[in-house]
Short mmCIF file of C-alpha atoms in Angstrom, two decimals:
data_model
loop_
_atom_site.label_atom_id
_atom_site.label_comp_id
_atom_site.label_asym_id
_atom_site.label_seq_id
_atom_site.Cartn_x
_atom_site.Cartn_y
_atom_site.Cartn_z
CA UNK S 1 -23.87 -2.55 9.64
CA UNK S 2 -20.83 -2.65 7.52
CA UNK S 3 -18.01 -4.27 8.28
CA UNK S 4 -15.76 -6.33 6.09
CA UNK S 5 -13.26 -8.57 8.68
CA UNK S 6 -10.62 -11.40 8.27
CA UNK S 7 -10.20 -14.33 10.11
CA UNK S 8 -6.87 -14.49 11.17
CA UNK S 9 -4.54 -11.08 11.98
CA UNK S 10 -1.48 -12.85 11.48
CA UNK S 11 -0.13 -16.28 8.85
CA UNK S 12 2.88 -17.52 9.25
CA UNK S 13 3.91 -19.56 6.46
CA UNK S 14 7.14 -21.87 4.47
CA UNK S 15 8.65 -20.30 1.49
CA UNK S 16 7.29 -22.30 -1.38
CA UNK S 17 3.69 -23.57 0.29
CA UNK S 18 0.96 -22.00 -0.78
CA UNK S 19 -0.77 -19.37 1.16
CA UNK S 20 -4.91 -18.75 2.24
CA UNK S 21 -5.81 -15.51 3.61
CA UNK S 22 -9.90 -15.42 4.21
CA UNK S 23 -11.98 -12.45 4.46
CA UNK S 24 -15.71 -12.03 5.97
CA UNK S 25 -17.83 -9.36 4.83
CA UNK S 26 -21.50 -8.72 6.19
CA UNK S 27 -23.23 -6.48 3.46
CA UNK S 28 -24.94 -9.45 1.09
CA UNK S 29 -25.35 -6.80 -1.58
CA UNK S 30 -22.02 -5.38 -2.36
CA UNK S 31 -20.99 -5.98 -5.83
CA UNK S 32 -16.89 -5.77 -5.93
CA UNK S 33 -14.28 -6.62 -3.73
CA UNK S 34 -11.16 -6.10 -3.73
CA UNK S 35 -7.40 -7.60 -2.22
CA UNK S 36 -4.73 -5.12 -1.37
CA UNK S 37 -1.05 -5.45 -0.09
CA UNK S 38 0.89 -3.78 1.99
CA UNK S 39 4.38 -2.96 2.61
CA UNK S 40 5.91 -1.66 5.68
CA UNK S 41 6.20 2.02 4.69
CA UNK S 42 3.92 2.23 1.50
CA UNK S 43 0.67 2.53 0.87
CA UNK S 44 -1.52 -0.52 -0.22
CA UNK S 45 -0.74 -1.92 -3.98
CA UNK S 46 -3.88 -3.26 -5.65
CA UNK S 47 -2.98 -7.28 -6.02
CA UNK S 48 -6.85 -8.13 -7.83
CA UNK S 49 -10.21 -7.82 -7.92
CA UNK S 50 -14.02 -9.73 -8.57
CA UNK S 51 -17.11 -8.71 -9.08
CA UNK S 52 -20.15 -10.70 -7.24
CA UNK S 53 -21.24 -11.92 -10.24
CA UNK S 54 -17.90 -14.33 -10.70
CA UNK S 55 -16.91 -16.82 -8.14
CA UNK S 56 -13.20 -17.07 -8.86
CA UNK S 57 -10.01 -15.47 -10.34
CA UNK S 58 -7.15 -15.76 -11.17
CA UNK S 59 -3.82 -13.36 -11.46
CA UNK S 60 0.04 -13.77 -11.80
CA UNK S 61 0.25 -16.43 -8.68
CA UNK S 62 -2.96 -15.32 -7.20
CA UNK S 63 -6.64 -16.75 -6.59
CA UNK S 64 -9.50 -14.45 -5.26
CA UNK S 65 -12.53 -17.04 -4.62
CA UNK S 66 -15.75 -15.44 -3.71
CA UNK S 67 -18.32 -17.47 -2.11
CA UNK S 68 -21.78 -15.29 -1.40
CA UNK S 69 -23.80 -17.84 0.13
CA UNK S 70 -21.40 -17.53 3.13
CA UNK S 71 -20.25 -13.90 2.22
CA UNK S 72 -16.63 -14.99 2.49
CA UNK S 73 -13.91 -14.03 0.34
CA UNK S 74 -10.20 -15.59 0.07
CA UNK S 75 -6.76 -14.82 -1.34
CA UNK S 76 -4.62 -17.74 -2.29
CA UNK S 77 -1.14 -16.83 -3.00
CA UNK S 78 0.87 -19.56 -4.98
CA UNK S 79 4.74 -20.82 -3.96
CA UNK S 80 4.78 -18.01 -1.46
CA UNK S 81 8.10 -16.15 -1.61
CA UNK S 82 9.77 -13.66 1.25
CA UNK S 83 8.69 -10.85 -1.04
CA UNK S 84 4.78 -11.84 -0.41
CA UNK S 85 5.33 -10.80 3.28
CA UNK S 86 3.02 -7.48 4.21
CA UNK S 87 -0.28 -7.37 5.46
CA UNK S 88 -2.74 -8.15 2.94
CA UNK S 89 -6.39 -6.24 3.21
CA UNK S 90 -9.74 -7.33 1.67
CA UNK S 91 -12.21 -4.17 1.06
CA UNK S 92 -15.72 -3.76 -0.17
CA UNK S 93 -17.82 -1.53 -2.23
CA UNK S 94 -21.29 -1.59 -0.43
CA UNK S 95 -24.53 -1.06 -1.53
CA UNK S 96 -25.49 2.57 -2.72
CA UNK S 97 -21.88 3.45 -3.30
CA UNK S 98 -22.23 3.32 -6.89
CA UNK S 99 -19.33 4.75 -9.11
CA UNK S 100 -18.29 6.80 -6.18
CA UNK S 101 -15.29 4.05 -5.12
CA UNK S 102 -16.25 3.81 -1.67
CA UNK S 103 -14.01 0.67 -0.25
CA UNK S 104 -14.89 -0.69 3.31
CA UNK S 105 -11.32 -2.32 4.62
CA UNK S 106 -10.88 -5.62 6.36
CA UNK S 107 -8.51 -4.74 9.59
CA UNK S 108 -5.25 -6.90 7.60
CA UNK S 109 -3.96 -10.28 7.73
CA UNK S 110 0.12 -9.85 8.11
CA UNK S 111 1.84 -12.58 6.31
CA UNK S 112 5.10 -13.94 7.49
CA UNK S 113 7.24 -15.99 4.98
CA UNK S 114 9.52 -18.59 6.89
CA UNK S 115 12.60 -19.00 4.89
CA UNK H 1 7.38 8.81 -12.34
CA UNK H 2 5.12 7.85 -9.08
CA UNK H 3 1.61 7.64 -9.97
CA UNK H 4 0.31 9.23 -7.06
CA UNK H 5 2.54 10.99 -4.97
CA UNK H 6 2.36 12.74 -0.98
CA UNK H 7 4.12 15.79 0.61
CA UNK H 8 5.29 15.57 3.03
CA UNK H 9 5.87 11.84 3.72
CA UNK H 10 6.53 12.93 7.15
CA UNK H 11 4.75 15.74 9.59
CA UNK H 12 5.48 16.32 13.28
CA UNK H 13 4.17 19.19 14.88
CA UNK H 14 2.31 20.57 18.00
CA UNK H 15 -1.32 20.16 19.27
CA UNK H 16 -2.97 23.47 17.98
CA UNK H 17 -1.48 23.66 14.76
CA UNK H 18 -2.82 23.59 11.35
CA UNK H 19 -0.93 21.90 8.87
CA UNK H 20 -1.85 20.79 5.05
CA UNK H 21 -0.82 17.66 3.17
CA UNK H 22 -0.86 17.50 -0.74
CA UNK H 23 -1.15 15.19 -3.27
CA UNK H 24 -0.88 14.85 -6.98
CA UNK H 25 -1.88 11.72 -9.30
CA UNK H 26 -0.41 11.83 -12.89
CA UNK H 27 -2.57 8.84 -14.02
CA UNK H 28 -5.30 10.73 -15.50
CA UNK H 29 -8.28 9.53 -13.18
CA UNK H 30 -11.29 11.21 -12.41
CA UNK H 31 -11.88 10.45 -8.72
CA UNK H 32 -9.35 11.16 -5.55
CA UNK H 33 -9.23 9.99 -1.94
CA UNK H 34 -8.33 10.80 1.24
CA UNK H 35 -7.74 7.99 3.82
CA UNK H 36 -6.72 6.78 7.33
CA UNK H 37 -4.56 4.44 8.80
CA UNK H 38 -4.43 4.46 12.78
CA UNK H 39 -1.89 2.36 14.54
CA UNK H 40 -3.87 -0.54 14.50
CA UNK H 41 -3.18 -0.71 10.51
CA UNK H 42 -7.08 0.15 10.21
CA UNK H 43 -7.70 2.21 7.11
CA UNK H 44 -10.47 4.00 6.55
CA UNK H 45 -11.85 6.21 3.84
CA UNK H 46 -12.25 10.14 4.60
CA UNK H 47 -13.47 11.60 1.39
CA UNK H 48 -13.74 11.28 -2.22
CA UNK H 49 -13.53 14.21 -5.39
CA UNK H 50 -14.51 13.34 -8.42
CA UNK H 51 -13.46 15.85 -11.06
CA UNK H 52 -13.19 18.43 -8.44
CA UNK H 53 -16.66 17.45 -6.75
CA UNK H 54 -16.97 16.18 -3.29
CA UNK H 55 -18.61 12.99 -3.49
CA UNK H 56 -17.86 11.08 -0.62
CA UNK H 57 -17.70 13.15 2.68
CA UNK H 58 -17.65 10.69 5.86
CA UNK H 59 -17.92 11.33 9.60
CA UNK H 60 -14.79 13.74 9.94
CA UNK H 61 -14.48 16.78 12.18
CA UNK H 62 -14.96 19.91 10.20
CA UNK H 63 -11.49 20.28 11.10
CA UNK H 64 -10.84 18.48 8.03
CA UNK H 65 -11.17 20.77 4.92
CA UNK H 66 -10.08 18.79 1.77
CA UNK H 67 -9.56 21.03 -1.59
CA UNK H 68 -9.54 19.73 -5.40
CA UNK H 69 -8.23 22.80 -7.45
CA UNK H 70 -8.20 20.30 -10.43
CA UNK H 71 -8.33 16.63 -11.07
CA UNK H 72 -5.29 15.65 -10.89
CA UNK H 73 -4.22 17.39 -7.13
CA UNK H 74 -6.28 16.61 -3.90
CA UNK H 75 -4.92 18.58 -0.93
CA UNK H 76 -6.10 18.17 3.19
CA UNK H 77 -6.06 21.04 5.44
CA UNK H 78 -6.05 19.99 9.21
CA UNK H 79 -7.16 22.78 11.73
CA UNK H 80 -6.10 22.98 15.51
CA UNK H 81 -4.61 19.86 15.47
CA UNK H 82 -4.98 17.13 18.09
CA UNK H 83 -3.21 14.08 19.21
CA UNK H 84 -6.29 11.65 18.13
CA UNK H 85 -4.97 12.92 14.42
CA UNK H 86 -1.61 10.82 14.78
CA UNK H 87 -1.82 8.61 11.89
CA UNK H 88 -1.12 7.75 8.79
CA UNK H 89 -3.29 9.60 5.84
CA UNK H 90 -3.25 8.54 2.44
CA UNK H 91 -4.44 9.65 -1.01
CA UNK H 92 -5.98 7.73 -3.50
CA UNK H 93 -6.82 8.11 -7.11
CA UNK H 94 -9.08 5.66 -9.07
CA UNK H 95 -11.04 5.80 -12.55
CA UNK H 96 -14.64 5.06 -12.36
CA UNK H 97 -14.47 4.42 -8.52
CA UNK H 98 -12.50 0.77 -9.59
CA UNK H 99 -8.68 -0.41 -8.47
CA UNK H 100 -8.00 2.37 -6.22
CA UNK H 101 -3.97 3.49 -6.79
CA UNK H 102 -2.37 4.51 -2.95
CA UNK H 103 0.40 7.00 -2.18
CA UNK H 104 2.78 5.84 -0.11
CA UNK H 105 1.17 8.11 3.25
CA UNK H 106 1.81 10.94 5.02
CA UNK H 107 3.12 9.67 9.04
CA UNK H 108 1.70 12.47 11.15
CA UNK H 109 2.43 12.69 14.38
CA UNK H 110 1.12 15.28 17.44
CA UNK H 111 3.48 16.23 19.66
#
């Protein structure tokens, strides 16, 4: 079935390392993927996106690495800093969905920046 | 000037009611959403217009009436409310189904 998960609900990190949040997602066939934040009280902010036919890339402090062998997906988030805390949430477009935007959500990682 | 905007941010009302929540995008896309957040921060897509079509219509209780009077405004109607509706809902707007743009929710909660 569909179902797009993360390892871990909750990271707790330093200020400054670098931080991994990992994604799972069971449909082999999806074609786009996606990383959102989240702030308490707001609705998820688009961080970046891949297609399936690129393995990695790269934003303002931020890595999305897709691996389809393993259907696994990651976020790395550079010098993390107090501002990067939220709950981050990988989503899918599956098979079929075409241009109609349908995202399966992960369930959220919630980052925690240590100070 | 928010991109895609939600009234009201906050609902609280009585098992039985019907109540509406509206929302506007001034982005210019094509395609709207509605979502859901339960309390468990699980979010989950309820339907989809694109230029005032229904295109995505998931498992929701006909309860649920969404309505598109043009592009840019995507409105939810909620009949005889129940306490399994307590959640957060919240619109969407995208162009060509990519980088989906979020309101900031609507917190409903059945008293």
């Amino acid at each position: 079935g569909e179902s797009v998960g993360l390892h871990l609900p909750t990271l707790s990190v330093q200020e400054g390392d670098n931080s991994i949040i990992n994604c799972a997602y069971s449909n082999s066939a999806s074609d786009y993927f996606i990383w959102y934040k989240q702030e308490s009280g707001k609705g998820p902010q688009f961080i970046i996106d891949i297609r399936s036919n690129m393995d990695k890339r790269q934003g303002q402090r931020v890595t999305v690495l897709l691996n389809k062998t393993v259907k696994h997906l990651s976020l790395q988030i550079a010098a993390t800093q107090p501002g990067d805390s939220a709950v981050y949430f990988c989503a899918e477009n599956p098979l079929g969905s075409g241009n109609t935007g349908k995202l399966i959500f992960g369930q959220g990682t919630t980052l925690q920046v240590k100070p | 000037d928010t991109a895609v905007s939600q009234t009201p941010k906050y609902l609280v009302t009585q098992m039985g009611n019907d109540k509406s929540i509206k929302c506007e995008q001034n982005l210019g896309h094509d395609t709207m959403y509605w979502y859901k957040q339960d309390s468990k921060k699980f979010l989950k897509i309820m339907f989809s217009y694109n230029n005032k079509e229904l295109i995505i219509n998931e498992t929701v209780p006909n309860r649920f009436s969404p309505k598109s009077p043009d592009k840019a405004h995507l409105n939810l109607h909620i009949n005889s409310l129940e306490l399994g509706d307590s959640a957060v809902y919240f619109c969407a707007s995208s162009q060509a189904g990519l980088s989906q743009h979020f309101g900031d929710g609507t917190r409903l909660s059945i008293l």
